[in-house]
Every structure is written in C-alpha cells, then in structure tokens.
XYZ file of C-alpha atoms in Angstrom:
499
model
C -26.486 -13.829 -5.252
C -29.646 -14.270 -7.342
C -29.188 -14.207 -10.928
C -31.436 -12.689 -13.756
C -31.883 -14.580 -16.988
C -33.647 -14.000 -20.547
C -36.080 -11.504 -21.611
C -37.704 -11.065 -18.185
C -34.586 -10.216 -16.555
C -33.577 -7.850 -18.976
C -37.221 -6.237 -18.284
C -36.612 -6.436 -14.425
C -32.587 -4.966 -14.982
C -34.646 -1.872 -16.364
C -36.922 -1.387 -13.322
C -34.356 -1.447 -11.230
C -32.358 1.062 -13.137
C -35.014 3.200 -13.086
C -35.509 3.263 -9.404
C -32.396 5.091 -9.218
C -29.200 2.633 -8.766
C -27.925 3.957 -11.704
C -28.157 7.405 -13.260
C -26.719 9.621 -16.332
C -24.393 10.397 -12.643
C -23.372 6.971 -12.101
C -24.981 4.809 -9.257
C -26.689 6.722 -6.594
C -27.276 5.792 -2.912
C -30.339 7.338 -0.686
C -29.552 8.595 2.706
C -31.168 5.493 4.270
C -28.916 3.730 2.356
C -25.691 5.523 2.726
C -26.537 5.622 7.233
C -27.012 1.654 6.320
C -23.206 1.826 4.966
C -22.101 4.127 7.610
C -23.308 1.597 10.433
C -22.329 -1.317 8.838
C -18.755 0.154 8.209
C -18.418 0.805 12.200
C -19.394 -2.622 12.994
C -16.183 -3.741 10.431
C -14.325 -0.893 12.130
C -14.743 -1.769 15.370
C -13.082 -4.989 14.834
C -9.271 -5.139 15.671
C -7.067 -6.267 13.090
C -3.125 -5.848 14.019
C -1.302 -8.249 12.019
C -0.231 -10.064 15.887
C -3.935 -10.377 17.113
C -4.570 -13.514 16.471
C -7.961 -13.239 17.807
C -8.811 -10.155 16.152
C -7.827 -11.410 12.742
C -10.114 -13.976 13.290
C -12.917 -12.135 14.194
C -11.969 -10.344 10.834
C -12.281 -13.043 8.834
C -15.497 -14.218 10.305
C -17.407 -10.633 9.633
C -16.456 -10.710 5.755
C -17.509 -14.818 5.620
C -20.447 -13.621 7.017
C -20.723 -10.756 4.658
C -20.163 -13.113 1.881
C -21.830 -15.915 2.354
C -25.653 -14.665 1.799
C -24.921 -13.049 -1.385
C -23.575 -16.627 -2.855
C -19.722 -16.628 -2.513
C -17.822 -20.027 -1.495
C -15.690 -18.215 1.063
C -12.794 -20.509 2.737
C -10.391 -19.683 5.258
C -6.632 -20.686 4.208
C -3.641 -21.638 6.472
C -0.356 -21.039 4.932
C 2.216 -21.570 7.936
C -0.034 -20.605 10.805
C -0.739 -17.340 8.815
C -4.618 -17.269 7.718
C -6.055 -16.301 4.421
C -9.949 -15.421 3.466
C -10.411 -16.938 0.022
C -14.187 -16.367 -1.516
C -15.265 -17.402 -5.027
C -18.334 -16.593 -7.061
C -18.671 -18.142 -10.632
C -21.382 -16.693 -12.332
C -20.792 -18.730 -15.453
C -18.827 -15.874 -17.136
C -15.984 -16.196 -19.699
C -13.787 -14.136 -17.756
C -12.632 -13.852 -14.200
C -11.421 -10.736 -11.627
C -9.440 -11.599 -8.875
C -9.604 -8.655 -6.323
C -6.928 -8.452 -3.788
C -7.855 -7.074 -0.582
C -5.637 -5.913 3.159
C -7.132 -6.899 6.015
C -4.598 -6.422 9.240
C -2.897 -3.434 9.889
C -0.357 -1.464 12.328
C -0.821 -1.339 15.849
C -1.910 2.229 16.895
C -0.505 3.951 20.004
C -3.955 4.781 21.737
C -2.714 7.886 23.499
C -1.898 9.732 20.541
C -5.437 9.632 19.193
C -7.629 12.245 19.606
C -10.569 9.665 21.028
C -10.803 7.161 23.483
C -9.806 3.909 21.445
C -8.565 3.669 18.095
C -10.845 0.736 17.393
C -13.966 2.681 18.630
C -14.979 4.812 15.516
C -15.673 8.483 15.582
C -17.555 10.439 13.195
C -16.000 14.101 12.773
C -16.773 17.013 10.462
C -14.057 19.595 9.492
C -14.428 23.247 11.065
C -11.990 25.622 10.196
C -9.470 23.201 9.382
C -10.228 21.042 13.028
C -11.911 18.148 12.673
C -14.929 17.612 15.528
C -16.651 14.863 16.823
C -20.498 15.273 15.779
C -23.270 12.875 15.852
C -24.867 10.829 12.700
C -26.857 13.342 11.320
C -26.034 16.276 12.133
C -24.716 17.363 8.897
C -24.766 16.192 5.228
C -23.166 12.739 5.336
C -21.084 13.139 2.623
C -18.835 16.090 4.448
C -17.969 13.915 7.602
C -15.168 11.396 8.111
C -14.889 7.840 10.256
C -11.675 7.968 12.438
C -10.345 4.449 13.065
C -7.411 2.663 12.773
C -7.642 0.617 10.028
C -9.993 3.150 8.379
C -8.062 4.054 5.057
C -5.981 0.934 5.038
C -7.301 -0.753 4.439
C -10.722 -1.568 5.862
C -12.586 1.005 3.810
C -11.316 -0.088 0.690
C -12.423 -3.455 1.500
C -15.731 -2.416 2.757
C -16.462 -0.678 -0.177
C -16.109 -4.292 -2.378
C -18.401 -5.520 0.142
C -21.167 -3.077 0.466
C -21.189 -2.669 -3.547
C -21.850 -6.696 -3.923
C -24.756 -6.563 -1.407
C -25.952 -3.610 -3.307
C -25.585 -5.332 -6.709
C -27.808 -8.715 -4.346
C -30.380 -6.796 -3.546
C -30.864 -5.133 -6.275
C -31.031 -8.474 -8.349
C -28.247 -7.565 -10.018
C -25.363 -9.831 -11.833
C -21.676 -9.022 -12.031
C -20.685 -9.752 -15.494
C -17.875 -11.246 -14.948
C -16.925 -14.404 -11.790
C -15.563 -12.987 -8.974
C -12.762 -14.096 -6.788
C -11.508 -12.735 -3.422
C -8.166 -13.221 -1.720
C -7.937 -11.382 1.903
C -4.156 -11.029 2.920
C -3.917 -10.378 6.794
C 0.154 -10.130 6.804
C 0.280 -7.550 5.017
C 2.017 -4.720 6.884
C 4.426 -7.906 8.341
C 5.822 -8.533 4.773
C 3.467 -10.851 2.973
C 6.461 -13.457 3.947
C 3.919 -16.866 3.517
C 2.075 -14.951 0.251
C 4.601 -16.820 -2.272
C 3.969 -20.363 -0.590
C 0.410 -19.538 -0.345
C 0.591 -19.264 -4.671
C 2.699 -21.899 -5.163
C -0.253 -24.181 -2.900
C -2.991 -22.396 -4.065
C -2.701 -21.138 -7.980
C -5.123 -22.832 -9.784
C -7.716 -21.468 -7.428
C -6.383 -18.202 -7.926
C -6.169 -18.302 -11.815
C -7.446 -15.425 -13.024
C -7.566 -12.860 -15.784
C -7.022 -10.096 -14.125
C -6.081 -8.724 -10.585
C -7.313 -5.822 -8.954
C -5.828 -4.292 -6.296
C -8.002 -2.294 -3.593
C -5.298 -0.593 -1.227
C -3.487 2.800 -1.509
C -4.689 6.338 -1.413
C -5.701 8.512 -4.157
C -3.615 11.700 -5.405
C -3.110 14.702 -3.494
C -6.255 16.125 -5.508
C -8.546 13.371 -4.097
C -10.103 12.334 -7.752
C -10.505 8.706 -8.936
C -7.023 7.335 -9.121
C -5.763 4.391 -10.997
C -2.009 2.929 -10.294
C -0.245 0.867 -12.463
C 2.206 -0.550 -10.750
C 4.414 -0.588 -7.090
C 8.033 -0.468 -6.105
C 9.561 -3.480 -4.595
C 11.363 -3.202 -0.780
C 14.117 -4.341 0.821
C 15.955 -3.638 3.910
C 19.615 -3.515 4.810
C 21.570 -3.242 7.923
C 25.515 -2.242 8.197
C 27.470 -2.216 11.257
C 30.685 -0.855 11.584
C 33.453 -1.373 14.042
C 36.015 0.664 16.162
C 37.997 -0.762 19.070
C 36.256 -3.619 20.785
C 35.543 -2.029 24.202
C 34.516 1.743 24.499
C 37.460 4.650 24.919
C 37.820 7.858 26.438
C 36.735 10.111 23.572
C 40.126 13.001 24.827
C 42.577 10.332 24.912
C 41.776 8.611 21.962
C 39.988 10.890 19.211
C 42.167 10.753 16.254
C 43.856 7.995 17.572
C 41.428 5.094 17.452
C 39.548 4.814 14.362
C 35.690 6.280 15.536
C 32.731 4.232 13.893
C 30.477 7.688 13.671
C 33.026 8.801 11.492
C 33.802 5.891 9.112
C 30.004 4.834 8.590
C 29.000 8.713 8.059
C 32.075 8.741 5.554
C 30.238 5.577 3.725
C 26.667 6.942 4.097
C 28.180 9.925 2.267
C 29.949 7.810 -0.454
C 26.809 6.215 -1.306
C 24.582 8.926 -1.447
C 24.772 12.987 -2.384
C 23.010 16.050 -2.241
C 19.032 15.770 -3.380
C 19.714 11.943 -2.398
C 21.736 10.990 -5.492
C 22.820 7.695 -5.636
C 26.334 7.086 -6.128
C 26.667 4.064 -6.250
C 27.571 2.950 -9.594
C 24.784 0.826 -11.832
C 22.410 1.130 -8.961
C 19.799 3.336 -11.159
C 19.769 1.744 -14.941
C 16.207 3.122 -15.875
C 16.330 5.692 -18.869
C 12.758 7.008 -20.075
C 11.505 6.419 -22.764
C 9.719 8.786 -25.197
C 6.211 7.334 -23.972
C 7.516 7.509 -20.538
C 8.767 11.460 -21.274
C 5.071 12.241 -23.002
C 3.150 10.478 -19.680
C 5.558 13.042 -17.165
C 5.019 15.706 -19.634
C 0.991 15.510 -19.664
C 0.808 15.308 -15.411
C 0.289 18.200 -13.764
C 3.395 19.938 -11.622
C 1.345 21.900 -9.611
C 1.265 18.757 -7.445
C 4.553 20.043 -6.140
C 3.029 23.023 -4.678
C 0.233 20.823 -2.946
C 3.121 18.548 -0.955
C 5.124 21.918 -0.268
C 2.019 23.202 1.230
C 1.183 20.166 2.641
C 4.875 19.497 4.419
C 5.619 23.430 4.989
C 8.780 22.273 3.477
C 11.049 23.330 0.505
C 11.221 20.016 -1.859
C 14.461 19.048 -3.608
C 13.221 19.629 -7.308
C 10.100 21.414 -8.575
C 10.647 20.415 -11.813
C 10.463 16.894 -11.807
C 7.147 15.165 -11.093
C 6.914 12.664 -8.239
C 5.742 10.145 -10.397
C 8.621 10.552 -12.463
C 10.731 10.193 -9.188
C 9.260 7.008 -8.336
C 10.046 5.409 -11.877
C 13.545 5.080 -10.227
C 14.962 2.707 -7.169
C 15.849 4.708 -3.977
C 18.482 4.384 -1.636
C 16.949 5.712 1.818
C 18.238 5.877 5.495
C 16.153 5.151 8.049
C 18.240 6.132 11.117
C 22.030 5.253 12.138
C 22.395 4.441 16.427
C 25.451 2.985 18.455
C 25.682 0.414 21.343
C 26.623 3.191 23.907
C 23.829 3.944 26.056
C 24.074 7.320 26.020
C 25.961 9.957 24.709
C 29.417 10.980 26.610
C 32.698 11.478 26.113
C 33.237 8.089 24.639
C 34.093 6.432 21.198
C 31.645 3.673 20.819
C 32.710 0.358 19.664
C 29.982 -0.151 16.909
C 27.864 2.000 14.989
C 24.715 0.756 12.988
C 23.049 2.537 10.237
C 19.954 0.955 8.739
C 18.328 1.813 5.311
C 15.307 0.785 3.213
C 15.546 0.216 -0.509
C 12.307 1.070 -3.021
C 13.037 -1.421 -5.852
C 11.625 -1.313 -9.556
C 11.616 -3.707 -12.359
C 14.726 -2.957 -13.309
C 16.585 -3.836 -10.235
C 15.593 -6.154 -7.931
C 17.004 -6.712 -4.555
C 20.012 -9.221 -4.887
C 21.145 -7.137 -7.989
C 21.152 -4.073 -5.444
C 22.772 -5.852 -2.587
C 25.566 -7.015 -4.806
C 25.721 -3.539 -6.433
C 26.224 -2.048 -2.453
C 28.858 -4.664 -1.533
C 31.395 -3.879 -4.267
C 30.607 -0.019 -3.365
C 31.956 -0.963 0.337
C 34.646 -3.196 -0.741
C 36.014 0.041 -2.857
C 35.643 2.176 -0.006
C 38.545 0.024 1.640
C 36.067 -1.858 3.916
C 36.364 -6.009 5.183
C 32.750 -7.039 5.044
C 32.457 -10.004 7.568
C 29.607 -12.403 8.567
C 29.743 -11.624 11.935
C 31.384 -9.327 14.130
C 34.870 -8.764 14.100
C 37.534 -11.014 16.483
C 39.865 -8.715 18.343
C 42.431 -10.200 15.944
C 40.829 -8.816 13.163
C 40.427 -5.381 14.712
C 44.412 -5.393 14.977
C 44.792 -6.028 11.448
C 42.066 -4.044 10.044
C 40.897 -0.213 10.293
C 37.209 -0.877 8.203
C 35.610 -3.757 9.243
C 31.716 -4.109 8.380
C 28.530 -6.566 9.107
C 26.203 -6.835 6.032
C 22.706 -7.806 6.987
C 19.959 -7.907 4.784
C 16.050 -8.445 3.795
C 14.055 -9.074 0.810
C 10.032 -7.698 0.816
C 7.756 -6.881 -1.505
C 8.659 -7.369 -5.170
C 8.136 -4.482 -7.952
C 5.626 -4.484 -10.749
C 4.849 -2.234 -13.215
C 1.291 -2.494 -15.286
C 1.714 -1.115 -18.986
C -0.328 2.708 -18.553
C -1.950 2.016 -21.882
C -3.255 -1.177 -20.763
C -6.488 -2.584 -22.304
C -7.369 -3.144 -18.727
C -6.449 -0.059 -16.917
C -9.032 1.436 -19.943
C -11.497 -1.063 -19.142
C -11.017 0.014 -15.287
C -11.375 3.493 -16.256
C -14.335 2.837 -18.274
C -16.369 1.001 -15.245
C -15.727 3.992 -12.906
C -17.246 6.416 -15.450
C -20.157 3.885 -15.007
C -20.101 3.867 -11.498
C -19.633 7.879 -10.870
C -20.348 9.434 -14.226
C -18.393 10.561 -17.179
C -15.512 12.194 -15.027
C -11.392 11.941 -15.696
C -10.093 8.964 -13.954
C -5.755 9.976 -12.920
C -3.718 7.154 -14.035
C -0.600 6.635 -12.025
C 2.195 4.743 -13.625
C 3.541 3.640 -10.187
C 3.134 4.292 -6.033
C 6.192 5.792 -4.333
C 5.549 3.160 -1.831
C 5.199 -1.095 -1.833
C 2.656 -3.668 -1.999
C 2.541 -7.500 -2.153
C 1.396 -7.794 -5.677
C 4.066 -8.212 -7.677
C 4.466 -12.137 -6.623
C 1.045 -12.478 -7.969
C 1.831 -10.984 -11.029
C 4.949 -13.306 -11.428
C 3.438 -16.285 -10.008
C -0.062 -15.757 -12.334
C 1.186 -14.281 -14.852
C -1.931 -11.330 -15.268
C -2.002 -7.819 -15.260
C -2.389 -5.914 -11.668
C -3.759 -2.531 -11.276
C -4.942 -0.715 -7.760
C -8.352 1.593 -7.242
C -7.354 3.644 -4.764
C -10.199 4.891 -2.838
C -9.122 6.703 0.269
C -8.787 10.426 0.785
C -4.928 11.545 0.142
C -4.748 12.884 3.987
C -6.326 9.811 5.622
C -3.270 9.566 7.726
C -2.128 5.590 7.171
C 0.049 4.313 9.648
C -0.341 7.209 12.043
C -2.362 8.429 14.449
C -6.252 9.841 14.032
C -6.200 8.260 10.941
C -9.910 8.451 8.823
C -11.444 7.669 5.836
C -13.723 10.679 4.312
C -17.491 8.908 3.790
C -17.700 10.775 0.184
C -14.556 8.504 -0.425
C -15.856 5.991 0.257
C -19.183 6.098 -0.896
C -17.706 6.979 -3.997
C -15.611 3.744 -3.917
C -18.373 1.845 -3.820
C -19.959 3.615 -6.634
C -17.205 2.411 -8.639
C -16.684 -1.167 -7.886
C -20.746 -1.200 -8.863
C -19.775 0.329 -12.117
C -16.911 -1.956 -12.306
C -18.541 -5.380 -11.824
C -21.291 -4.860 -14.062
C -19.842 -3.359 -17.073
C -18.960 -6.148 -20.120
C -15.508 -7.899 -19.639
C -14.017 -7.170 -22.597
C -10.388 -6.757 -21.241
C-alpha cells in the first residue's frame, strides 16, 4: 500500500478524486473495471472451500495472502488445533484500529441439485421473466446479472468485496484512515469450536477498536443493511424410552407405554400454538420504550414480502420479525425412532432433536437448566445414559439429555457512535441514501466471543442480495450487490475514525 503524505498528497488525493473514484454518488467503477472484479471474483469462486477440504481451504488462504500481500498487509496463517486461520495486518500509523471479520469455508453443496455442471464452476445468469439464464459476460448491463456459486453470498462475496475495495484504494494511491486488521475464520459453518482458544492465544494481535463483521444478507428490500447484533445457538437432543426390545403395536398399544406418544406429549408441554414457549423463565426479555419506538419506526410491510416470498400464511402480521428475534426460540428440528421402518410396531426409543436461538439474556446453560426442571415436572427420570431393563420396570418416563453449546449472542447498542460512523462511510461510498439498521439477525454468528473476549463493539455490513439462496442449492450473489459492497467498504476505510 503506498501512502500519500503532506501538501503534495493532498494535491494528488484531489486528482484522483477527480478522475472519478469518488463522486457527489459515492465511488464509481468503469466497466473495465467492474469485468476486472467480475473475473477476479470467479477466480476466488472457483476455489473450493467446505469447511472438511483441507486442501481447498488451503488453496483459500493462499489466494487472499496473495491478494494481500502487494498492497502492504503482514498476512500470517494461524493454527489453532489443526484448524487454520488467515490473520493480515496493516498499520498505517493511525490512532485507531478496525478489525474486520471475514467467513471463508462453507457447506458442502449437493452438485446434482444445481442448475450447472459444478457448484464451484461459476455461472453468470440474468433474470427473464422470473428464470434466471445462463448468458455470457457482456451480453447485458453488468449490473443486472448474478454469479452462481457455492460460496457466492456466504460468504466469498462479502469477502471479495474487502479485497477488491483495498486494491482499489492501492492503486488509486489512496490511504485508509484508520490500520487495518483481518481475521479469516474457515470453521465457520462447523461451529467456530477452536475461535475461543484462538483469542485467548492470539488477543493482543487482535486488539482492536472496533469489529466489523462482513457476513449475512441484507433485508428483504435489498438496501444497505446494518445489524447490530446475533443470537447465540445451541443444540439439544432428548431420547425417550418404551420397552427395551420392539412390540407388536395390536397386542400392546395401550398397554406398553409408546415413546411417540410420551415425547409428542413433552414436545407439546414445552411449546404451544404460534411456537409459544412454555416453559417457565425461558423468555425474560421485556422491551423497553427505546426498544418499542425502534419496532414502531420499521416498516410491517416486510410481512407481506416473506408471505409472498414463502406462499405461506405467517403466525402474526402484527409483530415485526425483528421484534421476534429480540427473543430466544425454542425450535424442533425433526423427532425419528430406532425402528427401521414404519410397521405395526412400538419402537423402543424415540429421539427428538431441537435447536435453541439464544440472546443476551439467556445463554445456553441457563436454558438447559430451565428445560431440565420442565422435564423433571412432567414426571420424567432424566438419565446419563440409556435406561437398564431394571429401570424400565420401575419407571414409565425415562429420558437421555444430550446437549451442545455454539455460537454466543451479542447485541450492539442501535444508537451506537459506531453503527453512525458505519452509516456515515456508506453514504460516502454510495451516496447520501438511508442505510436499514437491524437491531439483531434471526440467525447466529461467531462474534459474540470476540466481543466478550475484546471487549469492542461488533456490527455486520451485510452485502448480499436477500434471495441469494445460502446454504442451498443455485445459490448467487447479484454483481450490483456486490459492486455496491465494495463501494462501501471504500467509503468506509477512508472516512475519519472518529468512533
């Protein structure tokens, strides 16, 4: 990165300007330049990165070193446990420092569910009547089309717009104002699980003022969204059990206890129509009046955008989603037993298994403990392993309690002085539009043991389009997205750090 200083620099900042990187618009690209960002993204693209390929990751890691490198980071690979880390550093001799956190593995994708040959081959498409097309480069205005990839949305283009907006800001001549430090997680969608020994090793490196998140798609009306904060996860298993081999479901219904019925009984206790939780203490949040005002100001018509979007009734059209995710959730993922198929027999077991979204509030061992006295007043003997035929004679409720602890919530104060500062930079970058603040994602994210362990503020630009489909197939990335990302991380890094 070359770096301009005095009188002369401040002459050469304003030729530059004036040769179009920044307008009254925000910063503008050329069509050479944006083609240079569309081939340079399907190189990244084209890349595997699932979280297992070892290989891949690696291959990763080396395109952004090489990415980094020329335009004067330090950039250092980290082991934490066999699990690698990209760490990059530039210090530009500025009071104050932005760590950006960035995703760089992601699911495996089931190739024959995509509509192209290989999910890590990239295809350009343009939407016609509502069906998107492959097309060539060029064919139409750039801005329309969109890359399909796995790893497109998330959360490769998010990271490739942080890296195409610093070799802008190089060639240019341009400084960030502020130093710069880059930490590349590539366990992400495993957990994080080495992320909390990799900041206990590696925190003063990672001191910062700041942390910005790039991950996470933008709202359902695709405008510059800001999010302020994540819920936590956790996962849970219960098994109940019946008689220890399987039974002839004629001779024995209403005889022997059946485990459908006694863990759909529980499943019921514990949660009620619109997916009330019943369980008692589990949801402690009350709004506040600043909360009530935020809810009050957002708009509900987002309600008829998912409806449309689904083709499904929703539970509540009078209570924002936003307002929804303020609140920990109680959610079951699917409930199986150890027959193999199903006849005319009472299985011995049945399993349901749930995910819990966590907040501030209530973090996981506080739930867990919360859902264990629920059981134990539903009449249930919760064991550490399954049940001795012994204990089936003495018993009719006998339950297996297995659980896991993810992600970790966080919330960001909405009136933060740097969620305003964030706002302010992409009104740089794009031009004096509205910027949607989001007090909190629905879903998780690894951030909140940074938060804890560095004790800054976290908030996420979220770049991709709102129907990028993440984690499923033919998922894509729209190029105005993410030229429009880019825009503002310029605007970002070179606006004053007063936060």
């Amino acid at each position: 990165m070359r770096y301009l200083v005095g009188k002369a620099s401040f002459i050469l900042l304003l030729v530059f300007l004036s040769r179009g990187s920044l307008s009254a618009q925000g910063f503008d690209f050329s069509v050479k330049e944006k083609n240079e960002i569309l081939s340079d993204f399907k190189d990244y693209l084209s890349i595997s990165n699932v979280s297992d390929d070892v290989l891949g990751i690696q291959h990763n890691l080396d395109f952004l070193t090489d990415y980094l490198t020329p335009l004067g980071f330090e950039v250092n690979n980290w082991k934490v446990e066999e699990t690698p880390y990209l760490y990059a550093d530039l210090n530009v001799g500025a009071e104050t420092t932005l760590l950006i956190y960035l995703q760089l593995d992601a699911l495996p994708a089931d190739g024959s569910k995509w509509e192209q040959k290989d999910p890590f081959s990239p295809v350009l498409k343009q939407q016609i009547g509502g069906v998107w097309v492959e097309v060539e480069k060029g064919s139409e205005p750039i801005d329309s089309l969109a890359l399909f990839a796995r790893g497109a949305a998330d959360s490769k283009g998010p990271a490739f717009s942080l890296l195409y907006a610093l070799k802008h800001l190089d060639r240019k001549g341009i400084t960030p104002k502020l130093n710069i430090k880059i930490i590349g997680d590539t366990e992400e969608e495993k957990g994080s699980k080495n992320l909390t020994s990799l900041l206990t090793l590696k925190s003063e490196q990672l001191a910062a003022d700041a942390l910005l998140i790039l991950d996470g798609t933008r709202s359902l009306a695709n405008v510059p969204t800001l999010t302020f904060g994540a819920r936590g996860i956790a996962t849970m298993k219960l098994t109940v059990y019946g008689a220890p081999s399987e039974l002839h479901s004629g001779q024995y219904s209403g005889i022997s206890p059946n485990p459908w019925y006694l863990m759909n009984q529980l499943v019921a206790s514990m949660v009620g129509d619109n997916e009330e939780i019943l369980i008692d203490e589990f949801d402690p949040y009350k709004e506040s009046a600043t909360d009530l005002r935020y809810f009050e100001s957002l708009d509900l018509g987002t309600f008829e955008q998912i409806e449309s979007r689904l083709e499904s009734k929703l539970y509540n059209d009078r209570v924002h989603p936003q307002q929804v995710y303020q609140h920990p959730s109680l959610i079951l993922r699917g409930m199986s037993s150890n027959s193999a198929s199903v006849k005319t027999r009472i299985p011995t077991e049945v399993t349901a298994e749930f995910e819990l979204r966590l907040t501030p509030e209530t973090p996981a061992i506080r739930q867990f403990d919360l859902i264990q006295k629920h059981i134990e007043g539903q009449g249930f003997l919760i064991l550490d392993e399954s049940p001795t035929n012994k204990q089936r004679q003495q018993y009719l409720k006998l339950l297996t309690m297995e659980t896991t602890t993810g992600s970790v919530a966080f919330r960001t104060p909405i009136d933060s002085k740097f969620g305003d500062w964030l706002v302010s930079g992409i009104q740089k970058g794009l031009g004096n539009i509205k910027v949607l603040k989001l007090n909190t994602t629905g879903g998780s994210q690894p951030i909140g043991k940074f938060i804890d362990a560095l004790q800054i503020e976290g908030i996420a630009l979220r770049i991709p389009n709102p129907d990028a489909q993440i984690h499923a197939a033919n998922e894509n990335i729209r190029l105005k997205n993410l030229f429009e990302g880019i825009q503002s991380l310029l605007g970002i890094l070179t606006q004053s750090n007063d936060f």
